[in-house]
């Protein structure tokens, strides 16, 4: 793997670049969001992951403006909520997200989850493909789709010519999702890892502590490095100044193949929701 740094990017199917480290804002209260995102941008993050559901899109965009960075230097993601599935509802949700943020375009818009049935999913996707053509978003993707949802979408894309740029999933050593990861890697789709810190529930895990001592890095940094070395784009969330900085200091060490193996637990333990298994 070529050495990565905080400015590194991957190229998506759309032709646009996505920074290899993102900053998450799920459960960041709106009144704390502008400060946290501004802090992250000052530390060097160039990628913010929001969603309509998080109710802090406006504050994320405010921080991007306050940072003094050029709009084109910050990668901004939002997501279509589960209550806006279907063509018309998704079109409206996209416009509403851009209006709330007061942004001309998003870098990435994802369907948050595969709920609502096939017709609604296809309608939502068609609305995203149109939004991409209209320049409302540069890249498009899905989150929380199971392989059966992805196969369905691939069939649909043969009719409408859409391309998936990004898949966003809960991914960490206790939920490595080999089937989904393989599906995307075969198609050159960038994989983002949400809850990459396992929502702070595994910081005292003995495997992690051992690696943390070996590399003189914190358990959080080991988890984020695992994610980077798997080829994912991790999206750690924090409202704590010191941790925002700590979570970005992951480019100066490397886990060995044996370390990576140690963290291959083979477990399937989601800490967030898991719509990948939904059957409708
Ligand atoms: N697409 C989806 O369905 C979906 C679902 C969930 C999340 N996401 C995205 O992924 C992002 C990250 O996931 P997440 O928020 O679920 O969880 P996470 O990033 O795995 O964990 C966040 C938790 O870890 C704590 N933390 C952060 N840095 C730490 C450190 N260095 N040491 C110890 N604790 C630390 C945070 O506390 P403090 O904030 O108090 O510092 C917070 O409690 C979200 O914010 C969102 O953007 C997407």
Short mmCIF file of N, CA and C and ligand atoms in Angstrom, two decimals, residues 22-28 32 45 48-51 53-54 79 110-113 142-144 168-172 192-201 203 218-221 223-224 234-247 271-273 275, ligand 1:
data_model
loop_
_atom_site.label_atom_id
_atom_site.label_comp_id
_atom_site.label_asym_id
_atom_site.label_seq_id
_atom_site.Cartn_x
_atom_site.Cartn_y
_atom_site.Cartn_z
N UNK A 22 -12.58 10.62 7.01
CA UNK A 22 -13.74 11.51 7.13
C UNK A 22 -14.00 11.85 8.60
N UNK A 23 -14.88 12.82 8.81
CA UNK A 23 -15.24 13.24 10.16
C UNK A 23 -16.75 13.05 10.33
N UNK A 24 -17.15 12.20 11.28
CA UNK A 24 -18.56 11.87 11.48
C UNK A 24 -19.25 12.82 12.46
N UNK A 25 -20.54 13.04 12.24
CA UNK A 25 -21.29 13.95 13.14
C UNK A 25 -22.64 13.36 13.58
N UNK A 26 -22.78 12.04 13.49
CA UNK A 26 -23.99 11.40 14.02
C UNK A 26 -23.99 11.57 15.53
N UNK A 27 -25.13 12.00 16.08
CA UNK A 27 -25.30 12.23 17.52
C UNK A 27 -24.50 13.42 18.04
N UNK A 28 -23.94 14.21 17.12
CA UNK A 28 -23.34 15.48 17.55
C UNK A 28 -24.48 16.49 17.60
N UNK A 32 -23.38 21.89 19.02
CA UNK A 32 -21.94 21.61 19.16
C UNK A 32 -21.28 21.32 17.81
N UNK A 45 -8.64 17.46 8.68
CA UNK A 45 -9.66 16.65 7.99
C UNK A 45 -10.20 17.49 6.84
N UNK A 48 -16.41 15.65 5.63
CA UNK A 48 -17.43 15.70 6.70
C UNK A 48 -18.61 14.82 6.29
N UNK A 49 -19.01 13.94 7.20
CA UNK A 49 -20.10 12.99 6.90
C UNK A 49 -21.34 13.32 7.72
N UNK A 50 -22.32 13.95 7.07
CA UNK A 50 -23.57 14.28 7.75
C UNK A 50 -24.72 13.51 7.13
N UNK A 51 -25.94 13.86 7.51
CA UNK A 51 -27.15 13.21 6.98
C UNK A 51 -28.33 14.09 7.40
N UNK A 53 -30.96 13.04 8.62
CA UNK A 53 -31.42 12.47 9.89
C UNK A 53 -30.66 13.07 11.10
N UNK A 54 -29.43 13.53 10.89
CA UNK A 54 -28.63 14.01 12.03
C UNK A 54 -29.02 15.43 12.49
N UNK A 79 -27.18 12.42 3.42
CA UNK A 79 -27.88 11.15 3.11
C UNK A 79 -29.38 11.37 3.04
N UNK A 110 -25.86 9.77 -0.27
CA UNK A 110 -26.09 8.34 -0.11
C UNK A 110 -27.55 8.09 0.24
N UNK A 111 -28.08 6.95 -0.19
CA UNK A 111 -29.36 6.49 0.36
C UNK A 111 -29.02 5.86 1.71
N UNK A 112 -29.66 6.35 2.78
CA UNK A 112 -29.22 6.00 4.13
C UNK A 112 -29.41 4.51 4.44
N UNK A 113 -30.50 3.95 3.92
CA UNK A 113 -30.77 2.52 4.19
C UNK A 113 -31.75 1.98 3.15
N UNK A 142 -24.76 4.21 -1.72
CA UNK A 142 -25.75 3.61 -0.83
C UNK A 142 -25.09 3.27 0.50
N UNK A 143 -25.92 3.18 1.51
CA UNK A 143 -25.45 2.79 2.83
C UNK A 143 -26.35 1.68 3.34
N UNK A 144 -25.75 0.72 3.99
CA UNK A 144 -26.51 -0.34 4.67
C UNK A 144 -27.28 -1.26 3.73
N UNK A 168 -21.41 2.79 2.17
CA UNK A 168 -21.05 3.14 3.56
C UNK A 168 -21.67 2.12 4.53
N UNK A 169 -20.82 1.53 5.38
CA UNK A 169 -21.24 0.42 6.25
C UNK A 169 -20.60 0.49 7.62
N UNK A 170 -21.28 -0.08 8.61
CA UNK A 170 -20.59 -0.30 9.89
C UNK A 170 -19.52 -1.37 9.65
N UNK A 171 -18.27 -0.99 9.90
CA UNK A 171 -17.14 -1.91 9.66
C UNK A 171 -16.08 -1.68 10.73
N UNK A 172 -15.68 -2.75 11.38
CA UNK A 172 -14.60 -2.72 12.37
C UNK A 172 -14.20 -4.17 12.62
N UNK A 192 -16.75 3.09 2.72
CA UNK A 192 -16.58 3.91 3.91
C UNK A 192 -16.96 3.09 5.14
N UNK A 193 -16.20 3.30 6.24
CA UNK A 193 -16.45 2.57 7.47
C UNK A 193 -17.08 3.49 8.51
N UNK A 194 -18.35 3.23 8.83
CA UNK A 194 -18.95 4.01 9.92
C UNK A 194 -18.84 3.24 11.24
N UNK A 195 -19.03 3.97 12.34
CA UNK A 195 -18.74 3.43 13.69
C UNK A 195 -17.39 2.71 13.70
N UNK A 196 -16.34 3.34 13.13
CA UNK A 196 -15.03 2.66 13.06
C UNK A 196 -14.39 2.51 14.43
N UNK A 197 -14.90 3.29 15.42
CA UNK A 197 -14.39 3.17 16.79
C UNK A 197 -15.30 2.28 17.64
N UNK A 198 -16.19 1.57 16.96
CA UNK A 198 -17.14 0.67 17.64
C UNK A 198 -17.92 1.45 18.70
N UNK A 199 -18.16 2.73 18.40
CA UNK A 199 -18.84 3.64 19.32
C UNK A 199 -18.21 3.59 20.73
N UNK A 200 -16.89 3.43 20.74
CA UNK A 200 -16.09 3.45 21.98
C UNK A 200 -16.41 2.28 22.92
N UNK A 201 -17.00 1.21 22.38
CA UNK A 201 -17.39 0.09 23.25
C UNK A 201 -16.31 -0.97 23.44
N UNK A 203 -12.79 -0.19 23.70
CA UNK A 203 -11.48 0.42 23.96
C UNK A 203 -10.65 -0.39 24.96
N UNK A 218 -2.99 4.88 20.65
CA UNK A 218 -4.17 4.59 21.47
C UNK A 218 -5.02 3.50 20.78
N UNK A 219 -5.90 2.84 21.54
CA UNK A 219 -6.80 1.85 20.91
C UNK A 219 -7.59 2.47 19.76
N UNK A 220 -8.02 3.71 19.88
CA UNK A 220 -8.77 4.36 18.79
C UNK A 220 -7.90 4.46 17.54
N UNK A 221 -6.64 4.83 17.72
CA UNK A 221 -5.75 4.96 16.56
C UNK A 221 -5.49 3.61 15.90
N UNK A 223 -7.62 1.11 15.82
CA UNK A 223 -8.86 0.78 15.08
C UNK A 223 -8.93 1.54 13.75
N UNK A 224 -8.55 2.79 13.78
CA UNK A 224 -8.64 3.59 12.55
C UNK A 224 -7.57 3.16 11.55
N UNK A 234 -12.36 5.51 6.92
CA UNK A 234 -13.02 5.56 8.23
C UNK A 234 -13.61 6.95 8.51
N UNK A 235 -14.72 6.95 9.26
CA UNK A 235 -15.46 8.20 9.54
C UNK A 235 -15.62 8.39 11.06
N UNK A 236 -14.50 8.53 11.82
CA UNK A 236 -14.66 8.65 13.27
C UNK A 236 -15.42 9.91 13.67
N UNK A 237 -16.22 9.79 14.71
CA UNK A 237 -16.96 10.94 15.26
C UNK A 237 -16.37 11.30 16.62
N UNK A 238 -16.22 12.59 16.88
CA UNK A 238 -15.91 13.04 18.24
C UNK A 238 -16.30 14.50 18.39
N UNK A 239 -16.69 14.86 19.62
CA UNK A 239 -16.89 16.28 19.90
C UNK A 239 -15.78 16.78 20.83
N UNK A 240 -14.79 15.92 21.08
CA UNK A 240 -13.75 16.25 22.06
C UNK A 240 -12.48 16.69 21.33
N UNK A 241 -12.03 17.92 21.59
CA UNK A 241 -10.90 18.49 20.84
C UNK A 241 -9.71 17.52 20.75
N UNK A 242 -9.31 17.01 21.91
CA UNK A 242 -8.12 16.15 21.97
C UNK A 242 -8.30 14.90 21.11
N UNK A 243 -9.51 14.33 21.14
CA UNK A 243 -9.76 13.09 20.37
C UNK A 243 -9.84 13.37 18.86
N UNK A 244 -10.36 14.54 18.51
CA UNK A 244 -10.44 14.89 17.08
C UNK A 244 -9.02 14.88 16.49
N UNK A 245 -8.10 15.41 17.27
CA UNK A 245 -6.69 15.45 16.84
C UNK A 245 -6.09 14.03 16.86
N UNK A 246 -6.35 13.32 17.94
CA UNK A 246 -5.82 11.95 18.09
C UNK A 246 -6.27 11.06 16.92
N UNK A 247 -7.53 11.21 16.53
CA UNK A 247 -8.08 10.33 15.49
C UNK A 247 -7.53 10.64 14.10
N UNK A 271 -22.89 -2.58 16.38
CA UNK A 271 -23.22 -1.76 17.55
C UNK A 271 -24.25 -0.70 17.18
N UNK A 272 -24.47 -0.53 15.86
CA UNK A 272 -25.47 0.45 15.42
C UNK A 272 -26.67 -0.33 14.89
N UNK A 273 -27.42 0.20 13.97
CA UNK A 273 -28.51 -0.57 13.36
C UNK A 273 -27.93 -1.49 12.29
N UNK A 275 -29.53 -2.53 8.78
CA UNK A 275 -30.53 -2.71 7.71
C UNK A 275 -30.08 -3.67 6.60
N1 LIG B 1 -24.76 5.34 7.41
C1 LIG B 1 -25.13 5.03 8.62
O1 LIG B 1 -26.16 4.36 8.84
C2 LIG B 1 -24.31 5.50 9.79
C3 LIG B 1 -24.57 4.96 11.08
C4 LIG B 1 -23.75 5.38 12.12
C5 LIG B 1 -22.72 6.27 11.90
N2 LIG B 1 -22.52 6.79 10.66
C6 LIG B 1 -21.44 7.79 10.40
O2 LIG B 1 -20.20 7.32 10.96
C7 LIG B 1 -19.74 8.23 11.96
C8 LIG B 1 -19.02 7.50 13.09
O3 LIG B 1 -19.80 6.49 13.68
P1 LIG B 1 -20.40 6.63 15.16
O4 LIG B 1 -20.65 8.06 15.48
O5 LIG B 1 -21.54 5.67 15.23
O6 LIG B 1 -19.30 6.01 16.11
P2 LIG B 1 -17.68 6.02 16.31
O7 LIG B 1 -17.05 7.06 15.50
O8 LIG B 1 -17.26 4.60 16.18
O9 LIG B 1 -17.58 6.37 17.86
C9 LIG B 1 -17.92 7.61 18.38
C10 LIG B 1 -17.76 7.52 19.91
O10 LIG B 1 -16.39 7.30 20.23
C11 LIG B 1 -15.92 8.32 21.11
N3 LIG B 1 -14.55 8.61 20.71
C12 LIG B 1 -14.13 9.30 19.61
N4 LIG B 1 -12.80 9.33 19.53
C13 LIG B 1 -12.33 8.65 20.61
C14 LIG B 1 -11.04 8.36 21.08
N5 LIG B 1 -9.95 8.77 20.42
N6 LIG B 1 -10.92 7.64 22.24
C15 LIG B 1 -12.02 7.22 22.90
N7 LIG B 1 -13.28 7.48 22.50
C16 LIG B 1 -13.43 8.19 21.36
C17 LIG B 1 -16.86 9.50 20.87
O11 LIG B 1 -16.95 10.29 22.03
P3 LIG B 1 -16.90 11.92 22.02
O12 LIG B 1 -17.68 12.39 20.83
O13 LIG B 1 -17.57 12.24 23.32
O14 LIG B 1 -15.47 12.32 21.98
C18 LIG B 1 -18.18 8.78 20.62
O15 LIG B 1 -18.76 8.37 21.85
C19 LIG B 1 -21.03 8.92 12.42
O16 LIG B 1 -20.79 10.10 13.15
C20 LIG B 1 -21.72 9.13 11.09
O17 LIG B 1 -21.14 10.20 10.39
C21 LIG B 1 -23.29 6.40 9.60
#
